[in-house]
Coordinates of N, CA and C in Angstrom, one line a residue:
Chain A
K459 N 29.5 203.9 132.2 CA 30.0 205.5 132.4 C 30.2 205.5 133.7
A460 N 31.6 205.7 134.1 CA 32.1 205.4 135.8 C 31.8 206.7 136.1
G461 N 31.5 206.1 138.0 CA 30.7 207.0 138.9 C 31.9 208.0 138.9
V462 N 31.7 208.6 140.0 CA 32.1 209.2 140.9 C 33.4 208.6 141.6
T463 N 34.5 209.0 141.5 CA 35.8 208.5 142.0 C 36.6 209.1 142.9
Q464 N 36.8 208.8 144.6 CA 37.2 209.3 145.4 C 38.6 209.0 146.0
T465 N 39.4 209.8 145.8 CA 40.6 208.5 146.7 C 41.4 209.7 147.5
P466 N 42.0 209.3 148.6 CA 42.2 207.4 148.9 C 40.7 207.2 149.7
R467 N 40.6 206.0 149.6 CA 39.3 205.9 150.6 C 39.3 205.6 151.8
Y468 N 40.5 205.7 152.5 CA 40.9 205.4 153.6 C 42.0 206.0 154.3
L469 N 42.2 206.9 155.1 CA 43.2 207.3 155.9 C 43.8 207.8 157.3
I470 N 44.6 208.0 157.7 CA 44.4 208.1 158.9 C 45.7 209.0 159.4
K471 N 45.6 210.0 160.0 CA 46.1 211.6 160.1 C 46.6 211.8 161.6
T472 N 47.4 212.3 162.0 CA 48.0 212.9 163.3 C 47.3 214.4 163.7
R473 N 46.8 215.0 164.8 CA 46.9 216.3 164.7 C 48.1 217.1 164.2
G474 N 47.5 218.2 163.4 CA 47.8 219.1 163.1 C 48.7 219.1 162.0
Q475 N 48.5 217.7 161.3 CA 48.8 217.7 160.0 C 47.9 218.1 159.3
Q476 N 47.7 217.9 157.7 CA 46.8 218.3 157.0 C 47.0 216.9 156.2
V477 N 45.9 217.5 155.2 CA 45.3 216.1 154.4 C 44.7 216.8 152.7
T478 N 44.6 216.2 151.7 CA 44.4 216.4 150.9 C 43.5 215.4 149.9
L479 N 42.0 215.5 149.8 CA 41.2 214.1 149.4 C 40.8 214.5 148.0
S480 N 40.6 213.3 146.7 CA 41.0 214.1 145.7 C 39.1 213.2 145.3
C481 N 38.4 214.2 144.1 CA 37.5 213.4 143.5 C 37.4 213.7 141.8
S482 N 36.9 212.8 141.7 CA 37.2 212.4 140.0 C 35.2 212.7 139.8
P483 N 35.1 213.9 139.2 CA 33.2 213.6 138.9 C 33.0 212.5 137.7
I484 N 31.7 212.3 137.2 CA 31.3 211.7 136.3 C 31.5 212.2 135.0
S485 N 31.9 211.5 134.1 CA 32.6 212.6 132.9 C 31.3 213.8 132.3
G486 N 31.8 214.9 131.9 CA 30.9 215.4 131.7 C 30.1 216.2 132.6
H487 N 30.2 215.9 133.9 CA 29.6 217.0 135.0 C 30.4 217.8 135.5
R488 N 30.3 219.1 135.7 CA 30.9 220.5 136.1 C 30.6 220.8 137.2
S489 N 29.8 220.3 137.8 CA 29.5 220.6 139.5 C 30.2 219.6 140.3
V490 N 31.1 220.1 141.0 CA 31.4 219.1 142.3 C 31.3 219.3 143.6
S491 N 30.2 218.8 144.3 CA 30.1 219.2 145.7 C 30.9 218.6 146.8
W492 N 31.4 218.9 148.3 CA 31.9 218.1 149.1 C 30.9 218.0 150.4
Y493 N 31.1 216.9 150.8 CA 30.0 217.2 152.1 C 31.0 216.1 153.0
Q494 N 30.4 216.4 154.4 CA 31.1 215.9 155.5 C 30.0 215.0 155.9
Q495 N 30.1 214.1 156.9 CA 29.2 213.0 157.8 C 29.6 212.0 158.4
T496 N 29.0 213.0 159.3 CA 29.7 212.1 160.9 C 28.6 211.3 161.5
P497 N 28.6 210.8 163.0 CA 27.6 210.2 163.5 C 27.0 211.4 164.1
G498 N 27.8 212.3 164.7 CA 27.2 213.5 165.5 C 26.1 214.5 164.8
Q499 N 26.7 214.9 163.6 CA 26.5 216.0 162.6 C 26.0 215.3 161.5
G500 N 25.6 214.2 161.4 CA 24.9 213.9 159.6 C 25.6 214.1 158.7
L501 N 24.7 214.8 157.8 CA 25.5 215.3 156.4 C 25.6 217.1 156.4
Q502 N 26.9 217.4 156.1 CA 26.9 219.0 156.0 C 27.7 219.3 155.1
F503 N 27.3 220.2 154.1 CA 27.4 220.9 153.0 C 29.0 221.5 153.8
L504 N 30.0 221.5 152.8 CA 31.5 222.0 152.7 C 31.5 223.3 151.6
F505 N 31.4 222.4 150.7 CA 31.8 223.4 149.1 C 31.2 223.8 148.0
E506 N 30.8 224.1 146.9 CA 30.2 223.4 145.4 C 31.5 224.1 144.6
Y507 N 31.9 223.4 143.9 CA 32.7 224.1 143.2 C 32.0 223.5 141.5
F508 N 32.1 225.0 140.6 CA 31.2 224.7 138.7 C 32.3 225.5 138.3
S509 N 32.8 225.2 137.3 CA 33.6 225.5 136.3 C 34.6 226.2 136.8
E510 N 35.2 225.6 137.9 CA 36.7 226.0 138.5 C 36.4 227.2 139.5
T511 N 35.1 227.8 139.9 CA 34.4 228.4 140.5 C 33.9 227.7 141.8
Q512 N 34.4 228.5 142.9 CA 33.4 228.0 144.1 C 31.9 228.6 144.3
R513 N 31.2 228.1 143.8 CA 29.7 228.6 143.5 C 28.9 228.7 145.2
N514 N 29.2 228.1 146.3 CA 28.2 227.9 147.3 C 29.3 227.3 148.6
K515 N 29.5 228.1 149.6 CA 30.4 227.7 150.6 C 29.8 227.5 151.8
G516 N 30.1 226.0 152.9 CA 29.5 225.9 154.2 C 29.5 226.5 155.4
N517 N 29.1 226.6 156.6 CA 29.7 226.7 157.4 C 31.1 226.1 158.3
F518 N 32.0 226.2 157.5 CA 32.9 225.6 158.3 C 34.0 226.4 158.5
P519 N 35.4 226.0 159.0 CA 36.4 226.9 159.4 C 37.1 227.1 157.7
G520 N 38.4 228.0 157.7 CA 38.8 228.4 156.8 C 40.1 227.0 156.5
R521 N 40.2 226.4 157.7 CA 41.2 225.6 157.8 C 40.6 224.3 156.4
F522 N 39.3 224.9 155.9 CA 38.6 223.6 155.2 C 38.9 224.7 153.6
S523 N 39.3 223.8 152.7 CA 39.7 224.5 151.1 C 39.3 223.5 150.1
G524 N 39.1 224.2 148.8 CA 39.3 223.0 148.0 C 39.3 223.9 146.5
R525 N 39.2 223.2 145.7 CA 39.4 223.4 144.1 C 38.9 222.8 143.4
Q526 N 39.0 223.5 141.9 CA 38.3 222.5 140.8 C 39.1 222.8 139.8
F527 N 39.8 222.2 138.8 CA 40.8 222.1 138.0 C 39.7 222.1 136.5
S528 N 40.3 222.2 135.6 CA 39.8 222.6 134.5 C 39.3 221.0 134.1
N529 N 39.8 220.1 134.0 CA 39.1 218.8 133.1 C 37.7 218.7 134.6
S530 N 37.5 219.3 135.8 CA 36.8 219.1 137.1 C 36.7 218.6 137.9
R531 N 37.6 218.0 137.4 CA 38.0 217.3 139.0 C 38.7 217.9 140.1
S532 N 38.2 217.6 141.4 CA 38.5 218.6 142.4 C 39.2 218.1 143.5
E533 N 39.7 218.7 144.5 CA 39.9 218.3 145.3 C 40.0 219.1 146.9
M534 N 40.0 218.8 148.4 CA 40.0 219.3 148.8 C 41.2 219.0 149.7
N535 N 40.9 220.0 151.0 CA 42.0 219.9 151.9 C 41.5 220.7 152.9
V536 N 42.4 219.9 154.5 CA 42.0 220.2 155.6 C 43.5 220.5 156.0
S537 N 44.0 221.7 156.9 CA 45.1 222.0 157.3 C 45.0 222.0 159.0
T538 N 46.1 222.0 159.5 CA 45.9 221.7 161.1 C 45.0 220.8 161.3
L539 N 45.0 219.7 161.4 CA 44.0 218.4 161.7 C 43.3 218.6 163.2
E540 N 42.5 218.7 163.0 CA 41.5 218.4 164.6 C 41.4 216.9 164.7
L541 N 40.9 216.5 166.1 CA 40.0 215.4 166.3 C 39.0 215.0 165.6
G542 N 38.2 216.3 165.7 CA 36.7 216.5 165.0 C 36.6 216.0 163.7
D543 N 37.9 216.4 163.2 CA 37.6 216.1 161.7 C 37.6 214.9 161.2
S544 N 37.7 214.0 162.1 CA 37.3 213.1 161.7 C 36.2 212.5 161.0
A545 N 35.7 212.0 160.1 CA 34.5 211.8 159.3 C 34.6 211.0 158.1
L546 N 33.8 210.9 157.2 CA 33.2 210.6 155.9 C 33.4 211.9 155.3
Y547 N 34.3 211.7 153.9 CA 34.1 213.3 153.0 C 33.6 212.8 152.1
L548 N 32.4 213.0 151.5 CA 31.8 212.7 150.4 C 31.5 213.8 149.6
C549 N 32.2 213.2 147.7 CA 32.2 214.4 146.6 C 31.1 213.7 146.0
A550 N 30.3 214.4 145.6 CA 29.3 214.5 144.6 C 29.0 215.6 143.5
S551 N 28.9 215.1 142.3 CA 29.1 215.6 141.0 C 27.5 215.6 140.5
S552 N 27.5 216.8 139.5 CA 26.2 217.0 138.9 C 26.2 217.2 137.8
N553 N 25.0 217.3 136.9 CA 25.4 217.8 135.6 C 24.5 219.0 135.3
G554 N 24.3 219.8 136.2 CA 23.4 220.7 136.2 C 22.3 220.8 136.7
A555 N 21.7 219.9 137.0 CA 20.3 219.5 137.8 C 20.5 219.4 139.1
V556 N 20.0 220.8 139.9 CA 20.2 221.2 140.8 C 19.4 219.3 142.0
G557 N 20.4 219.7 142.6 CA 19.9 218.4 144.1 C 20.4 216.7 143.1
E558 N 20.2 216.7 141.8 CA 20.6 215.1 141.5 C 21.8 214.9 141.3
L559 N 22.7 214.4 142.6 CA 23.7 214.7 142.9 C 24.2 213.1 142.9
F560 N 24.9 212.7 142.5 CA 26.1 211.3 142.3 C 26.4 211.4 142.9
F561 N 26.8 210.8 144.5 CA 28.1 210.6 145.3 C 28.8 209.3 145.5
G562 N 30.2 209.9 145.9 CA 31.3 209.0 145.4 C 31.0 207.7 146.7
E563 N 31.8 207.2 146.9 CA 31.6 206.3 148.5 C 32.8 207.1 149.5
G564 N 33.4 208.0 149.3 CA 33.8 208.7 150.3 C 35.5 208.6 150.7
S565 N 35.5 209.3 151.8 CA 37.3 209.1 151.7 C 36.8 209.2 153.5
R566 N 37.4 208.1 154.3 CA 36.9 208.0 155.8 C 38.2 208.6 156.2
L567 N 38.9 209.5 157.2 CA 39.1 210.0 157.2 C 39.6 209.8 159.1
T568 N 40.7 209.6 159.7 CA 40.6 209.4 161.0 C 42.1 210.0 161.6
V569 N 41.1 211.2 162.6 CA 42.3 211.8 163.0 C 42.8 211.1 164.2
L570 N 43.9 211.2 164.6 CA 44.7 210.6 166.2 C 45.3 211.7 166.4
Chain B
G637 N 30.7 204.2 152.9 CA 29.6 205.7 153.2 C 29.0 205.0 154.3
E638 N 29.6 204.0 155.1 CA 28.6 203.8 156.3 C 27.6 205.1 156.9
S639 N 26.9 205.6 157.0 CA 26.1 206.5 157.9 C 25.6 206.1 159.3
V640 N 26.5 205.7 160.1 CA 26.4 205.3 161.3 C 26.0 206.6 162.4
G641 N 24.6 206.7 162.9 CA 24.4 207.2 163.7 C 23.8 206.8 164.7
L642 N 24.2 206.9 166.1 CA 24.2 206.1 167.0 C 22.5 206.4 167.7
H643 N 21.9 207.3 166.9 CA 20.4 207.4 167.3 C 19.4 207.8 166.1
L644 N 19.9 206.6 165.5 CA 19.1 207.2 163.9 C 17.8 206.6 164.0
P645 N 16.9 207.2 164.3 CA 15.4 206.5 164.1 C 15.7 205.4 163.3
T646 N 14.9 204.1 163.8 CA 14.7 203.3 163.2 C 13.3 203.0 162.8
L647 N 13.0 202.5 161.6 CA 11.6 202.1 161.1 C 12.2 200.6 160.4
S648 N 11.0 199.4 161.5 CA 11.5 198.1 160.6 C 9.9 197.9 160.3
V649 N 10.2 196.7 159.3 CA 9.0 196.7 158.2 C 8.9 195.5 157.9
Q650 N 7.9 194.7 157.7 CA 8.0 193.2 157.2 C 8.1 193.4 155.6
E651 N 8.7 192.8 155.0 CA 8.6 192.4 153.5 C 7.7 192.3 153.1
G652 N 7.1 193.4 151.7 CA 6.0 193.4 151.0 C 4.9 194.3 151.6
D653 N 5.2 195.2 152.7 CA 4.7 195.9 153.5 C 4.9 197.3 152.8
N654 N 4.2 198.1 153.1 CA 4.8 199.9 153.0 C 5.2 200.3 153.9
S655 N 6.1 201.1 153.6 CA 6.9 201.7 154.0 C 6.7 203.3 154.0
I656 N 6.5 204.2 155.2 CA 6.5 205.4 155.3 C 7.5 206.3 156.3
I657 N 8.4 206.7 155.3 CA 9.8 207.9 156.1 C 9.1 208.6 156.5
N658 N 9.8 209.8 157.5 CA 9.0 210.9 157.8 C 10.3 211.9 157.7
C659 N 9.7 212.9 157.5 CA 10.9 214.6 157.9 C 10.7 215.8 157.6
A660 N 11.0 216.4 158.6 CA 10.6 217.7 158.9 C 11.6 219.1 158.5
Y661 N 11.2 219.9 157.8 CA 12.4 220.6 157.3 C 12.2 222.0 157.7
S662 N 13.3 222.5 158.0 CA 13.0 224.0 158.9 C 12.7 225.3 158.2
N663 N 13.5 225.5 156.6 CA 13.8 226.7 156.0 C 12.3 226.6 154.8
S664 N 11.5 227.7 155.3 CA 10.3 228.0 154.7 C 10.6 228.6 153.4
A665 N 11.7 229.0 153.3 CA 12.3 229.1 151.6 C 12.7 228.4 150.9
S666 N 12.9 227.2 151.5 CA 12.9 225.9 150.7 C 12.3 225.4 149.6
D667 N 12.4 225.6 148.2 CA 12.0 225.2 147.3 C 11.8 223.5 146.7
Y668 N 12.8 223.0 146.9 CA 13.4 221.8 145.9 C 13.9 220.7 147.3
F669 N 13.2 219.4 147.1 CA 13.2 218.7 148.4 C 13.5 217.0 147.9
I670 N 14.5 216.9 148.0 CA 15.2 215.3 147.6 C 15.1 214.4 148.6
W671 N 15.1 213.0 148.0 CA 14.8 212.0 149.1 C 16.4 211.2 148.6
Y672 N 17.1 210.5 149.4 CA 18.5 209.7 149.2 C 18.3 208.4 150.0
K673 N 18.8 207.4 149.5 CA 19.0 206.3 150.1 C 21.0 206.2 150.1
Q674 N 21.2 206.1 151.2 CA 22.5 205.5 151.4 C 22.6 203.6 152.2
E675 N 23.3 203.6 151.7 CA 23.6 201.6 151.7 C 24.7 201.8 152.8
S676 N 24.9 200.4 153.4 CA 26.2 200.5 154.3 C 27.5 200.0 153.2
G677 N 28.6 201.3 153.3 CA 29.5 201.1 152.6 C 29.8 202.2 151.2
K678 N 28.0 202.8 151.0 CA 28.5 203.5 150.2 C 27.8 204.8 150.2
G679 N 27.8 205.4 149.2 CA 27.7 207.0 148.9 C 26.0 207.2 149.1
P680 N 25.7 208.3 149.3 CA 23.9 208.7 149.3 C 23.4 208.5 147.5
Q681 N 22.2 207.9 147.4 CA 21.9 207.9 145.8 C 20.6 208.3 145.9
F682 N 20.5 208.8 144.9 CA 19.3 210.0 144.5 C 18.3 209.0 144.6
I683 N 17.0 209.3 144.6 CA 16.0 208.4 144.7 C 14.8 209.1 144.3
I684 N 14.5 210.2 145.0 CA 13.2 211.2 143.8 C 13.5 212.4 144.7
D685 N 12.6 213.3 143.6 CA 12.5 215.0 143.9 C 11.2 215.7 144.1
I686 N 11.0 216.7 144.8 CA 9.8 217.2 144.6 C 10.2 218.5 144.5
R687 N 9.5 219.9 144.2 CA 9.7 221.1 144.3 C 8.2 221.7 145.1
S688 N 8.6 223.0 145.3 CA 7.6 223.2 146.4 C 6.1 223.7 145.9
N689 N 6.3 223.7 144.4 CA 4.8 223.7 144.1 C 4.0 222.6 143.7
M690 N 4.6 221.5 144.2 CA 3.8 220.2 143.9 C 3.7 219.7 145.2
D691 N 2.6 219.0 145.4 CA 2.8 218.3 146.8 C 2.4 216.7 146.7
K692 N 2.8 216.0 145.7 CA 3.0 215.0 145.4 C 3.6 214.6 144.5
R693 N 4.7 213.6 144.2 CA 5.5 213.2 143.5 C 5.6 211.7 143.2
Q694 N 5.3 210.7 141.9 CA 5.3 209.3 142.2 C 6.9 208.8 141.3
G695 N 7.3 207.8 141.9 CA 8.2 207.5 141.0 C 7.9 205.7 140.9
Q696 N 8.7 205.2 140.7 CA 8.8 203.6 140.8 C 8.8 202.8 142.1
R697 N 7.5 202.7 142.6 CA 7.4 202.4 144.0 C 7.7 202.9 145.0
V698 N 7.8 204.7 144.6 CA 7.9 205.4 145.4 C 7.3 206.9 145.2
T699 N 6.8 207.2 146.2 CA 5.9 208.4 146.5 C 6.5 209.7 147.1
V700 N 6.6 210.5 146.9 CA 6.9 211.5 148.0 C 5.7 212.5 148.1
L701 N 5.7 212.8 149.5 CA 4.5 214.0 149.5 C 4.6 215.1 150.1
L702 N 4.7 216.5 150.3 CA 5.3 217.3 150.5 C 3.8 218.0 151.5
N703 N 4.3 218.5 152.5 CA 3.5 219.6 153.3 C 3.9 220.7 153.5
K704 N 3.5 221.9 152.7 CA 4.6 223.2 153.2 C 4.0 223.5 154.6
T705 N 2.4 223.4 154.9 CA 2.1 224.0 155.8 C 3.0 223.8 157.0
V706 N 3.2 222.2 157.6 CA 3.7 221.9 158.2 C 5.1 221.8 158.5
K707 N 5.8 221.8 156.9 CA 6.9 221.7 156.7 C 7.3 220.1 157.0
H708 N 6.8 219.4 156.2 CA 6.8 217.8 156.6 C 7.4 217.3 154.9
L709 N 7.6 216.8 155.1 CA 8.2 215.5 153.5 C 8.0 214.4 154.2
S710 N 7.6 213.2 153.1 CA 7.4 212.1 153.4 C 7.8 211.1 152.3
L711 N 8.5 210.1 152.7 CA 8.6 208.9 151.8 C 7.8 207.7 151.8
Q712 N 7.0 207.5 150.5 CA 6.5 206.2 150.9 C 6.9 205.2 149.8
I713 N 7.2 204.0 150.4 CA 7.7 202.8 149.3 C 6.8 201.8 149.8
A714 N 6.8 201.4 148.5 CA 5.5 200.1 148.1 C 6.0 199.0 148.5
A715 N 5.5 198.3 148.8 CA 6.0 196.8 148.6 C 7.3 196.6 149.1
T716 N 8.0 196.9 150.3 CA 8.8 197.2 150.6 C 10.2 195.2 150.7
Q717 N 11.3 195.8 150.2 CA 11.8 194.6 149.6 C 13.1 194.8 150.5
P718 N 13.8 193.4 150.8 CA 15.0 193.3 151.6 C 16.2 194.6 150.8
G719 N 16.4 194.6 149.8 CA 16.8 195.6 148.9 C 16.7 197.0 149.9
D720 N 16.1 197.3 149.9 CA 15.7 198.6 150.6 C 15.8 199.3 151.8
S721 N 16.3 198.0 152.1 CA 17.2 198.4 154.0 C 18.2 199.3 153.7
A722 N 18.2 200.2 154.3 CA 19.2 201.4 154.1 C 18.9 202.7 155.1
V723 N 19.6 203.3 155.1 CA 19.4 205.2 155.6 C 18.9 205.7 154.8
Y724 N 17.8 206.7 154.8 CA 17.0 207.3 154.0 C 17.7 208.6 154.7
F725 N 18.0 209.6 153.4 CA 17.9 211.1 153.9 C 17.0 212.1 153.3
C726 N 16.1 212.8 153.9 CA 15.7 214.0 153.5 C 17.0 215.5 153.3
A727 N 16.3 216.0 151.8 CA 17.7 216.9 151.9 C 16.9 218.1 151.3
E728 N 16.7 219.5 151.3 CA 16.0 220.6 151.4 C 16.8 221.7 150.5
N729 N 16.5 222.2 149.2 CA 17.3 223.6 148.9 C 16.4 224.5 148.5
R730 N 17.2 225.5 148.5 CA 16.4 227.3 147.6 C 17.0 227.0 146.1
D731 N 15.9 227.6 144.9 CA 16.7 228.3 144.4 C 17.4 229.1 144.1
N732 N 18.3 229.1 143.5 CA 19.6 229.8 143.1 C 20.9 229.4 144.6
A733 N 20.3 228.3 144.4 CA 21.5 228.1 145.8 C 22.4 226.9 145.6
G734 N 22.5 226.4 143.9 CA 23.3 225.7 143.6 C 23.0 224.1 144.6
N735 N 24.0 223.1 144.5 CA 23.9 222.3 145.2 C 23.9 222.0 146.6
M736 N 23.8 223.2 147.2 CA 24.3 223.5 149.0 C 22.8 222.9 149.5
L737 N 23.2 221.3 149.5 CA 21.5 220.8 150.2 C 21.8 221.3 151.9
T738 N 20.5 220.9 152.6 CA 21.0 221.0 153.7 C 20.3 219.7 154.1
F739 N 20.8 218.6 154.6 CA 20.0 217.1 154.8 C 19.9 217.1 156.4
G740 N 18.2 216.1 156.3 CA 18.1 216.1 157.6 C 18.8 214.5 157.9
G741 N 18.5 214.4 159.8 CA 19.3 213.4 160.0 C 19.1 211.9 160.2
G742 N 18.3 211.6 159.0 CA 18.1 210.5 158.8 C 17.5 209.5 159.2
T743 N 16.6 208.0 158.7 CA 16.2 207.5 159.1 C 16.8 205.6 158.8
R744 N 17.0 204.9 159.5 CA 17.4 203.7 159.5 C 16.3 202.8 159.0
L745 N 16.0 202.3 157.8 CA 14.8 201.9 157.6 C 15.7 199.7 157.7
M746 N 14.7 199.0 158.0 CA 15.1 197.6 158.0 C 14.2 196.5 157.6
V747 N 14.2 196.0 156.7 CA 13.3 195.0 156.2 C 13.2 194.1 156.7
K748 N 12.4 193.2 157.2 CA 12.3 191.9 157.5 C 12.1 190.9 156.8
P749 N 12.0 190.0 157.0 CA 12.2 188.7 155.4 C 11.0 187.9 155.7

């Protein structure tokens, strides 16, 4: 069974640009969560989608958005990038068991 | 998926010894606690979980202890192996909160051969 796949793995953007990150969950998993990981703030929850609906949202500005498609694949978008958005963005999927998340290897975003 | 914390607490143990990693949580309303392991270049990996109606749960070579009175969680790893070297995170959740986990800052475990 394939794990959680995130693309791209690495990307470099400049301030003011926008970025879209993609996540393919484990087959059969309907919940997809996104987390931001930085050295200073650690792992922080961005949002969770379940059956194409946003179920929870963390404390991030509106520049951070996401969506989930009918096949459970998810994307997150960050608009008007700031230097502080440089981070590892992790996607995790779940079969419904709360907390038992299966993480991908992340998309490392560098904003210059 | 490296977790680079410039000021991550570090626990260094000898191979074969037992390890104890501690975590303090903040939300007394949390119902559910999880430990994750993150190896360099990878995403966090689920290790073990415990609900607030329990104070101890055992897995394979790992035990989680929960003390709700002082809001403290610990992960014990028996007979620590080099493959256990990683950053360990505790996370808390509340019922009806989906997968909106609040993670602790992490502890780096280094196993000396």
